[in-house]
Amino acid sequence: MGESAYALIIVAASIAALLGLILRARIPAFLALLLVSAGFGIVYGMDPAAIIRSIQTGMGGTLGFVAVVVGLGAMLGALLEVSGGVRALSSGMLNAFGEKRAPLALGFVGFVVAIPVFLDVALIILAPVLYGLTRRTGRPIVVFAIPLLAGLAVSHAFIPPTPGPIAVADILGADLGLVIAFGALAGLPAMLVAGPLFARWLERQPAFQGGIPEGQDAEAVSGGIGS
């Protein structure tokens, strides 16, 4: 077996071990990454001192670059959250698309909002929009939630300044502008299929006819078209 093939096998095993430690053993992701990195170096035959230096250099350089971009992006996201910009953007897009095409509008809302705002924060901010649309239209909540989540997830996975795309761009030495452009080219079709189209299919399934979750005051929530 050649050295390249051996290295690829170790990389694949390391990724599987990392996922197992995080998902099965419930070990914090950062600690799991350190353990797997050290294990990779040992199995590959690296000197212990070289393993430590490699982890310090690799993680330090990547995290230093990522922290600056993510920090600035988080500041912009906080400004949009506090100023009400996220809600204003979502209301404007919903008004432009109309209530019948609200699922499509929510997919684009999620895609745009998740660029400066982290996915979990954006979902909390936009939850009242989902509840408001569900209450007014009487349609299942999945019709609106799935497109929104698809848009949020696509941007979070493909578009800087979220940590994943930034880290990949730094490691590969890729141009951030091209990462954004190709992320949008790959992500938008995925959002359309996994969001509005999938939600339309779910709407016809008897098991997905639920409305606003229990414990939520449907009359107290606001958002959506005209808000």
Coordinates of N, CA and C in Angstrom, one line a residue:
M1 N 0.8 -1.2 0.0 CA 0.0 0.0 0.0 C 0.9 1.2 0.0
G2 N 0.6 2.2 -0.9 CA 1.4 3.4 -1.0 C 1.1 4.3 0.2
E3 N 2.0 5.3 0.4 CA 1.9 6.2 1.5 C 0.6 7.1 1.4
S4 N 0.3 7.5 0.2 CA -0.9 8.3 0.0 C -2.1 7.6 0.3
A5 N -2.2 6.3 -0.1 CA -3.4 5.5 0.2 C -3.5 5.3 1.7
Y6 N -2.4 5.0 2.3 CA -2.4 4.8 3.8 C -2.9 6.1 4.5
A7 N -2.4 7.3 4.1 CA -2.8 8.5 4.7 C -4.3 8.8 4.5
L8 N -4.8 8.5 3.3 CA -6.3 8.7 3.1 C -7.1 7.7 4.0
I9 N -6.6 6.5 4.2 CA -7.3 5.6 5.1 C -7.4 6.1 6.5
I10 N -6.2 6.6 6.9 CA -6.1 7.2 8.3 C -7.1 8.4 8.4
V11 N -7.1 9.3 7.4 CA -8.0 10.4 7.4 C -9.4 10.0 7.5
A12 N -9.8 9.0 6.7 CA -11.2 8.5 6.7 C -11.5 8.0 8.1
A13 N -10.6 7.2 8.7 CA -10.8 6.6 10.0 C -10.9 7.7 11.1
S14 N -10.1 8.7 10.9 CA -10.1 9.9 11.9 C -11.4 10.6 11.8
I15 N -12.0 10.8 10.6 CA -13.2 11.5 10.5 C -14.3 10.7 11.2
A16 N -14.3 9.4 10.9 CA -15.3 8.5 11.5 C -15.2 8.5 13.1
A17 N -13.9 8.5 13.5 CA -13.7 8.5 15.0 C -14.2 9.9 15.6
L18 N -14.0 11.0 14.9 CA -14.4 12.3 15.3 C -15.9 12.3 15.4
L19 N -16.6 11.8 14.4 CA -18.1 11.8 14.5 C -18.6 10.9 15.6
G20 N -17.9 9.8 15.8 CA -18.3 8.9 16.9 C -18.2 9.5 18.2
L21 N -17.0 10.2 18.4 CA -16.8 10.8 19.7 C -17.8 11.9 20.0
I22 N -18.2 12.7 19.0 CA -19.1 13.8 19.2 C -20.5 13.3 19.3
L23 N -21.0 12.4 18.4 CA -22.4 12.0 18.3 C -22.7 10.9 19.3
R24 N -21.8 10.0 19.5 CA -22.1 8.8 20.3 C -21.6 9.0 21.7
A25 N -20.3 9.4 21.9 CA -19.8 9.6 23.2 C -20.1 10.9 23.9
R26 N -20.7 11.8 23.1 CA -21.1 13.2 23.6 C -19.9 13.9 24.1
I27 N -18.7 13.7 23.6 CA -17.5 14.5 24.0 C -17.6 15.9 23.3
P28 N -17.3 17.0 24.0 CA -17.3 18.3 23.3 C -16.4 18.3 22.1
A29 N -16.9 19.0 21.0 CA -16.3 18.9 19.7 C -14.8 19.3 19.7
F30 N -14.5 20.4 20.5 CA -13.1 20.8 20.5 C -12.2 19.8 21.1
L31 N -12.6 19.2 22.2 CA -11.8 18.1 22.8 C -11.7 16.9 21.9
A32 N -12.8 16.5 21.3 CA -12.8 15.4 20.3 C -11.8 15.7 19.2
L33 N -11.8 16.9 18.7 CA -10.9 17.3 17.6 C -9.4 17.1 18.0
L34 N -9.1 17.6 19.2 CA -7.8 17.5 19.8 C -7.3 16.0 19.9
L35 N -8.2 15.2 20.4 CA -7.9 13.7 20.6 C -7.7 13.1 19.3
V36 N -8.6 13.3 18.3 CA -8.4 12.7 17.0 C -7.2 13.2 16.3
S37 N -6.9 14.5 16.4 CA -5.7 15.0 15.8 C -4.4 14.3 16.3
A38 N -4.4 14.2 17.6 CA -3.2 13.5 18.3 C -3.2 12.0 17.8
G39 N -4.3 11.4 17.8 CA -4.4 10.0 17.4 C -3.9 9.8 15.9
F40 N -4.3 10.7 15.1 CA -3.9 10.7 13.7 C -2.4 10.7 13.6
G41 N -1.8 11.7 14.3 CA -0.3 11.8 14.3 C 0.4 10.6 14.8
I42 N -0.1 10.0 15.9 CA 0.5 8.8 16.4 C 0.4 7.6 15.4
V43 N -0.8 7.4 14.9 CA -0.9 6.3 13.9 C -0.1 6.5 12.7
Y44 N 0.0 7.8 12.2 CA 0.8 8.1 11.0 C 2.3 8.0 11.3
G45 N 2.7 7.9 12.5 CA 4.1 7.7 12.9 C 4.9 9.0 13.1
M46 N 4.2 10.1 13.5 CA 4.8 11.3 13.7 C 5.4 11.3 15.1
D47 N 6.5 12.1 15.3 CA 7.1 12.3 16.6 C 6.1 13.1 17.5
P48 N 6.0 12.7 18.8 CA 5.0 13.4 19.7 C 5.2 14.9 19.7
A49 N 6.5 15.4 19.8 CA 6.7 16.8 19.8 C 6.3 17.4 18.5
A50 N 6.4 16.7 17.4 CA 6.0 17.3 16.1 C 4.4 17.3 16.0
I51 N 3.8 16.3 16.7 CA 2.3 16.4 16.7 C 1.8 17.6 17.4
I52 N 2.4 17.9 18.6 CA 2.0 19.1 19.3 C 2.2 20.4 18.5
R53 N 3.4 20.5 17.9 CA 3.7 21.7 17.1 C 2.7 21.8 15.9
S54 N 2.4 20.6 15.3 CA 1.5 20.7 14.2 C 0.1 21.1 14.6
I55 N -0.4 20.6 15.8 CA -1.7 21.1 16.3 C -1.7 22.5 16.6
Q56 N -0.6 23.0 17.2 CA -0.5 24.4 17.6 C -0.5 25.3 16.4
T57 N 0.3 24.9 15.4 CA 0.4 25.7 14.2 C -0.9 25.7 13.3
G58 N -1.4 24.5 13.1 CA -2.6 24.4 12.3 C -3.8 25.0 12.9
M59 N -4.1 24.7 14.2 CA -5.3 25.2 14.8 C -5.1 26.7 15.1
G60 N -3.9 27.1 15.5 CA -3.7 28.5 15.8 C -3.8 29.4 14.6
G61 N -3.3 29.0 13.5 CA -3.4 29.8 12.3 C -4.8 29.9 11.8
T62 N -5.5 28.7 11.7 CA -6.8 28.7 11.2 C -7.8 29.5 12.1
L63 N -7.7 29.2 13.4 CA -8.6 29.9 14.4 C -8.3 31.4 14.4
G64 N -7.1 31.8 14.2 CA -6.8 33.2 14.2 C -7.5 34.0 13.1
F65 N -7.5 33.3 11.9 CA -8.1 33.9 10.7 C -9.6 33.9 10.9
V66 N -10.1 32.7 11.3 CA -11.6 32.5 11.5 C -12.2 33.5 12.5
A67 N -11.5 33.7 13.6 CA -12.0 34.5 14.7 C -12.3 35.9 14.2
V68 N -11.4 36.5 13.4 CA -11.6 37.9 13.0 C -12.8 38.0 12.1
V69 N -13.0 37.1 11.1 CA -14.1 37.2 10.2 C -15.4 36.9 10.9
V70 N -15.4 35.8 11.7 CA -16.6 35.4 12.4 C -17.0 36.5 13.5
G71 N -16.0 37.1 14.1 CA -16.3 38.1 15.1 C -17.0 39.3 14.5
L72 N -16.4 39.8 13.3 CA -17.1 40.9 12.6 C -18.5 40.5 12.1
G73 N -18.6 39.3 11.6 CA -19.9 38.9 11.2 C -20.9 38.8 12.3
A74 N -20.5 38.4 13.5 CA -21.4 38.3 14.6 C -21.8 39.7 15.1
M75 N -20.9 40.7 15.0 CA -21.2 42.1 15.3 C -22.3 42.6 14.4
L76 N -22.2 42.3 13.1 CA -23.2 42.8 12.1 C -24.5 42.1 12.4
G77 N -24.4 40.8 12.7 CA -25.7 40.0 13.0 C -26.4 40.6 14.2
A78 N -25.6 41.0 15.3 CA -26.2 41.5 16.5 C -26.8 42.9 16.2
L79 N -26.2 43.7 15.3 CA -26.8 44.9 14.9 C -28.2 44.7 14.2
L80 N -28.2 43.8 13.3 CA -29.4 43.5 12.6 C -30.5 43.0 13.6
E81 N -30.1 42.2 14.5 CA -31.1 41.6 15.5 C -31.6 42.7 16.4
V82 N -30.8 43.5 16.9 CA -31.2 44.6 17.9 C -32.1 45.7 17.1
S83 N -31.7 46.0 15.9 CA -32.3 47.1 15.2 C -33.6 46.6 14.6
G84 N -33.9 45.3 14.6 CA -35.1 44.8 13.9 C -35.0 44.6 12.4
G85 N -33.7 44.7 12.0 CA -33.5 44.5 10.5 C -33.9 43.2 10.0
V86 N -33.7 42.1 10.8 CA -34.1 40.8 10.3 C -35.6 40.7 10.1
R87 N -36.3 41.2 11.1 CA -37.8 41.1 10.9 C -38.3 42.0 9.8
A88 N -37.6 43.2 9.6 CA -38.0 44.0 8.5 C -37.7 43.4 7.2
L89 N -36.6 42.7 7.1 CA -36.2 42.0 5.8 C -37.2 40.9 5.5
S90 N -37.5 40.1 6.5 CA -38.4 39.0 6.3 C -39.8 39.5 5.9
S91 N -40.3 40.6 6.6 CA -41.6 41.1 6.3 C -41.6 41.7 4.8
G92 N -40.6 42.4 4.5 CA -40.5 42.9 3.1 C -40.6 41.8 2.0
M93 N -39.8 40.8 2.2 CA -39.8 39.7 1.2 C -41.1 39.0 1.2
L94 N -41.7 38.7 2.4 CA -43.0 38.1 2.4 C -44.1 38.9 1.7
N95 N -44.0 40.2 1.9 CA -45.0 41.1 1.2 C -44.8 41.1 -0.3
A96 N -43.5 41.0 -0.7 CA -43.2 41.0 -2.2 C -43.6 39.7 -2.8
F97 N -43.5 38.6 -2.2 CA -43.8 37.3 -2.8 C -45.3 37.0 -2.6
G98 N -45.9 37.5 -1.6 CA -47.3 37.2 -1.3 C -47.5 36.0 -0.5
E99 N -48.7 35.8 0.1 CA -48.9 34.7 1.1 C -48.9 33.4 0.4
K100 N -49.4 33.3 -0.8 CA -49.4 31.9 -1.5 C -48.0 31.4 -1.7
R101 N -47.0 32.3 -2.0 CA -45.6 31.9 -2.2 C -44.8 32.2 -1.0
A102 N -45.4 32.2 0.2 CA -44.7 32.4 1.4 C -43.6 31.4 1.7
P103 N -43.8 30.1 1.4 CA -42.7 29.1 1.6 C -41.5 29.4 0.8
L104 N -41.7 29.8 -0.5 CA -40.5 30.2 -1.3 C -39.8 31.4 -0.7
A105 N -40.6 32.4 -0.3 CA -40.1 33.6 0.3 C -39.3 33.3 1.6
L106 N -39.8 32.4 2.4 CA -39.1 32.1 3.6 C -37.8 31.4 3.3
G107 N -37.7 30.6 2.2 CA -36.4 30.0 1.9 C -35.4 31.0 1.6
F108 N -35.8 32.0 0.8 CA -34.8 33.1 0.5 C -34.5 34.0 1.7
V109 N -35.5 34.2 2.6 CA -35.3 34.9 3.8 C -34.2 34.2 4.7
G110 N -34.4 32.9 4.8 CA -33.4 32.1 5.6 C -32.0 32.2 5.0
F111 N -32.0 32.1 3.6 CA -30.7 32.1 2.9 C -30.0 33.4 3.2
V112 N -30.7 34.6 3.1 CA -30.1 35.9 3.3 C -29.7 36.2 4.7
V113 N -30.7 35.8 5.6 CA -30.5 36.2 7.0 C -29.3 35.4 7.6
A114 N -29.2 34.1 7.2 CA -28.1 33.3 7.9 C -26.7 33.7 7.4
I115 N -26.6 34.6 6.5 CA -25.2 35.1 6.1 C -24.6 35.9 7.3
P116 N -25.3 36.9 7.8 CA -24.7 37.7 8.9 C -25.1 37.2 10.3
V117 N -26.2 36.4 10.4 CA -26.7 35.9 11.7 C -26.6 34.4 11.8
F118 N -26.1 33.9 12.9 CA -26.0 32.5 13.1 C -27.3 31.8 13.1
L119 N -27.3 30.6 12.6 CA -28.6 29.8 12.3 C -29.5 29.8 13.5
D120 N -29.0 29.4 14.7 CA -29.9 29.3 15.9 C -30.5 30.6 16.3
V121 N -29.7 31.7 16.2 CA -30.2 33.0 16.5 C -31.3 33.4 15.5
A122 N -31.0 33.2 14.2 CA -32.0 33.6 13.2 C -33.3 32.9 13.3
L123 N -33.2 31.6 13.7 CA -34.4 30.8 13.9 C -35.3 31.3 15.0
I124 N -34.6 31.7 16.1 CA -35.4 32.3 17.3 C -36.0 33.6 16.9
I125 N -35.3 34.4 16.1 CA -35.9 35.7 15.7 C -37.1 35.5 14.8
L126 N -37.0 34.6 13.9 CA -38.0 34.4 12.8 C -39.1 33.4 13.2
A127 N -39.0 32.8 14.4 CA -40.1 31.9 14.8 C -41.4 32.5 14.9
P128 N -41.6 33.8 15.3 CA -42.9 34.4 15.3 C -43.5 34.6 13.9
V129 N -42.6 34.7 12.9 CA -43.1 34.8 11.5 C -43.7 33.4 11.1
L130 N -43.1 32.3 11.5 CA -43.7 31.0 11.2 C -45.0 30.9 11.9
Y131 N -45.1 31.2 13.2 CA -46.3 31.1 13.9 C -47.4 32.0 13.3
G132 N -47.1 33.2 13.0 CA -48.1 34.1 12.4 C -48.6 33.6 11.1
L133 N -47.8 33.1 10.2 CA -48.2 32.5 8.9 C -49.1 31.3 9.1
T134 N -48.7 30.4 10.1 CA -49.4 29.2 10.3 C -50.8 29.6 10.8
R135 N -50.9 30.5 11.7 CA -52.2 30.9 12.3 C -53.1 31.5 11.3
R136 N -52.6 32.4 10.4 CA -53.4 33.1 9.4 C -53.9 32.2 8.3
T137 N -53.0 31.3 7.8 CA -53.3 30.5 6.7 C -54.0 29.2 7.0
G138 N -53.8 28.7 8.2 CA -54.3 27.4 8.6 C -53.6 26.2 8.0
R139 N -52.4 26.5 7.4 CA -51.7 25.4 6.8 C -50.7 24.8 7.8
P140 N -50.2 23.6 7.6 CA -49.3 22.9 8.6 C -48.0 23.8 8.7
I141 N -47.5 23.8 9.9 CA -46.3 24.6 10.2 C -45.1 24.2 9.4
V142 N -45.0 22.9 9.0 CA -43.9 22.4 8.2 C -43.8 23.1 6.8
V143 N -44.9 23.6 6.3 CA -45.0 24.2 5.0 C -44.1 25.5 5.1
F144 N -44.0 26.1 6.2 CA -43.2 27.3 6.4 C -41.8 27.1 7.1
A145 N -41.8 26.1 8.0 CA -40.6 25.9 8.8 C -39.5 25.2 7.9
I146 N -39.9 24.2 7.1 CA -38.9 23.5 6.3 C -38.2 24.4 5.3
P147 N -38.9 25.3 4.5 CA -38.1 26.2 3.6 C -37.2 27.2 4.4
L148 N -37.7 27.7 5.5 CA -36.9 28.6 6.3 C -35.6 27.9 6.8
L149 N -35.8 26.7 7.4 CA -34.6 25.9 7.9 C -33.7 25.5 6.7
A150 N -34.2 25.2 5.6 CA -33.4 24.9 4.4 C -32.5 26.1 4.0
G151 N -33.1 27.3 4.0 CA -32.4 28.5 3.6 C -31.3 28.8 4.7
L152 N -31.7 28.7 6.0 CA -30.7 28.9 7.0 C -29.6 28.0 7.0
A153 N -29.9 26.7 6.8 CA -28.8 25.6 6.8 C -27.9 25.8 5.6
V154 N -28.4 26.1 4.5 CA -27.6 26.2 3.3 C -26.6 27.4 3.5
S155 N -27.0 28.5 3.9 CA -26.1 29.6 4.1 C -25.1 29.3 5.2
H156 N -25.6 28.7 6.3 CA -24.7 28.4 7.4 C -23.6 27.4 7.0
A157 N -23.9 26.5 6.0 CA -22.9 25.5 5.6 C -22.0 26.0 4.5
F158 N -22.5 26.9 3.6 CA -21.8 27.3 2.4 C -21.3 28.7 2.3
I159 N -21.9 29.6 3.0 CA -21.6 31.0 2.8 C -20.9 31.6 4.0
P160 N -19.7 32.2 3.8 CA -19.0 33.0 4.9 C -19.9 34.1 5.3
P161 N -19.9 34.6 6.6 CA -18.8 34.4 7.5 C -19.0 33.4 8.6
T162 N -19.8 32.4 8.3 CA -20.0 31.3 9.3 C -18.7 30.5 9.4
P163 N -18.3 29.9 10.6 CA -17.0 29.3 10.8 C -16.6 28.3 9.8
G164 N -17.6 27.4 9.4 CA -17.2 26.3 8.5 C -16.6 26.7 7.2
P165 N -17.4 27.5 6.4 CA -16.8 27.9 5.1 C -15.6 28.8 5.2
I166 N -15.5 29.6 6.3 CA -14.3 30.4 6.5 C -13.1 29.5 6.7
A167 N -13.2 28.5 7.6 CA -12.1 27.6 7.9 C -11.7 26.8 6.6
V168 N -12.7 26.3 5.9 CA -12.3 25.6 4.6 C -11.6 26.5 3.7
A169 N -12.1 27.7 3.5 CA -11.4 28.7 2.6 C -10.0 28.9 3.0
D170 N -9.8 29.1 4.3 CA -8.4 29.3 4.8 C -7.5 28.2 4.6
I171 N -8.0 27.0 4.9 CA -7.2 25.8 4.8 C -6.8 25.5 3.3
L172 N -7.7 25.7 2.4 CA -7.5 25.5 1.0 C -6.9 26.7 0.3
G173 N -6.8 27.8 1.0 CA -6.3 29.0 0.3 C -7.2 29.5 -0.8
A174 N -8.5 29.3 -0.6 CA -9.5 29.8 -1.6 C -9.9 31.2 -1.4
D175 N -10.2 31.9 -2.5 CA -10.7 33.3 -2.5 C -12.1 33.3 -1.9
L176 N -12.3 34.2 -0.9 CA -13.6 34.2 -0.2 C -14.7 34.7 -1.1
G177 N -14.4 35.5 -2.1 CA -15.4 35.9 -3.1 C -15.9 34.7 -3.9
L178 N -15.0 33.9 -4.3 CA -15.3 32.7 -5.1 C -16.1 31.7 -4.2
V179 N -15.7 31.6 -2.9 CA -16.4 30.7 -2.0 C -17.8 31.1 -1.9
I180 N -18.1 32.4 -1.7 CA -19.4 32.9 -1.6 C -20.2 32.7 -2.9
A181 N -19.6 33.0 -4.1 CA -20.2 32.8 -5.4 C -20.6 31.3 -5.6
F182 N -19.7 30.4 -5.4 CA -20.0 29.0 -5.7 C -20.8 28.4 -4.6
G183 N -20.7 29.0 -3.4 CA -21.6 28.5 -2.3 C -23.1 28.8 -2.7
A184 N -23.3 30.0 -3.2 CA -24.6 30.4 -3.6 C -25.1 29.6 -4.8
L185 N -24.2 29.3 -5.8 CA -24.6 28.5 -6.9 C -25.0 27.1 -6.5
A186 N -24.3 26.5 -5.6 CA -24.6 25.2 -5.1 C -25.7 25.2 -4.1
G187 N -25.8 26.2 -3.3 CA -26.8 26.2 -2.2 C -28.2 26.6 -2.6
L188 N -28.4 27.5 -3.5 CA -29.7 27.9 -3.8 C -30.5 26.8 -4.4
P189 N -30.0 26.0 -5.4 CA -30.8 24.9 -5.9 C -31.1 23.9 -4.8
A190 N -30.1 23.6 -3.9 CA -30.4 22.7 -2.8 C -31.5 23.2 -1.9
M191 N -31.5 24.5 -1.6 CA -32.5 25.1 -0.8 C -33.9 25.0 -1.4
L192 N -34.0 25.2 -2.7 CA -35.3 25.1 -3.4 C -35.8 23.7 -3.4
V193 N -35.0 22.7 -3.5 CA -35.4 21.3 -3.5 C -35.7 20.9 -2.1
A194 N -34.8 21.1 -1.1 CA -35.0 20.7 0.3 C -36.0 21.6 1.0
G195 N -36.3 22.7 0.5 CA -37.2 23.7 1.2 C -38.6 23.7 0.6
P196 N -39.0 24.6 -0.3 CA -40.3 24.7 -0.8 C -40.9 23.4 -1.4
L197 N -40.1 22.7 -2.3 CA -40.5 21.5 -2.9 C -40.8 20.4 -2.0
F198 N -39.9 20.2 -1.0 CA -40.0 19.1 0.0 C -41.2 19.5 0.9
A199 N -41.3 20.7 1.3 CA -42.4 21.1 2.1 C -43.8 20.9 1.4
R200 N -43.9 21.1 0.1 CA -45.1 20.9 -0.6 C -45.5 19.4 -0.5
W201 N -44.5 18.5 -0.6 CA -44.8 17.1 -0.5 C -45.2 16.8 0.9
L202 N -44.5 17.3 1.9 CA -44.9 17.0 3.3 C -46.3 17.5 3.6
E203 N -46.8 18.6 3.0 CA -48.1 19.1 3.3 C -49.2 18.1 2.9
R204 N -48.9 17.3 2.0 CA -49.9 16.3 1.5 C -49.9 15.0 2.4
Q205 N -48.9 14.9 3.3 CA -48.8 13.7 4.1 C -49.6 13.9 5.4
P206 N -50.5 12.9 5.8 CA -51.3 13.0 7.0 C -50.5 13.2 8.2
A207 N -49.3 12.7 8.3 CA -48.5 12.7 9.5 C -47.9 14.1 9.8
F208 N -48.0 15.0 8.8 CA -47.4 16.4 9.0 C -48.4 17.5 8.9
Q209 N -49.5 17.3 9.6 CA -50.6 18.3 9.5 C -50.7 19.1 10.8
G210 N -49.7 19.1 11.6 CA -49.7 19.8 12.9 C -49.5 21.3 12.6
G211 N -50.0 22.1 13.6 CA -49.9 23.5 13.6 C -48.9 24.0 14.5
I212 N -49.2 25.1 15.2 CA -48.2 25.7 16.2 C -48.0 24.8 17.3
P213 N -46.8 24.5 17.8 CA -46.5 23.6 18.9 C -47.2 24.0 20.1
E214 N -47.5 23.0 20.9 CA -48.2 23.2 22.2 C -47.3 24.0 23.1
G215 N -47.9 24.9 23.9 CA -47.1 25.7 24.8 C -46.8 27.1 24.2
Q216 N -47.1 27.3 22.9 CA -46.9 28.6 22.3 C -48.2 29.3 22.2
D217 N -48.2 30.5 22.6 CA -49.5 31.3 22.6 C -49.7 31.8 21.1
A218 N -50.5 31.2 20.4 CA -50.7 31.6 19.0 C -51.2 33.0 18.8
E219 N -52.0 33.5 19.8 CA -52.5 34.8 19.7 C -51.5 35.9 20.0
A220 N -50.4 35.5 20.8 CA -49.4 36.4 21.2 C -48.3 36.6 20.2
V221 N -48.1 35.6 19.3 CA -47.0 35.7 18.4 C -47.4 36.7 17.2
S222 N -46.4 37.3 16.7 CA -46.6 38.2 15.6 C -45.7 37.9 14.5
G223 N -45.8 38.6 13.4 CA -44.8 38.4 12.3 C -45.5 38.0 11.0
G224 N -44.8 38.0 9.9 CA -45.3 37.5 8.7 C -45.7 38.7 7.8
I225 N -46.6 38.5 6.9 CA -47.0 39.5 6.0 C -47.7 40.7 6.7
G226 N -47.3 41.8 6.3 CA -48.0 43.0 6.8 C -47.5 43.4 8.2
S227 N -46.6 42.7 8.9 CA -46.1 43.1 10.2 C -45.0 44.1 10.1

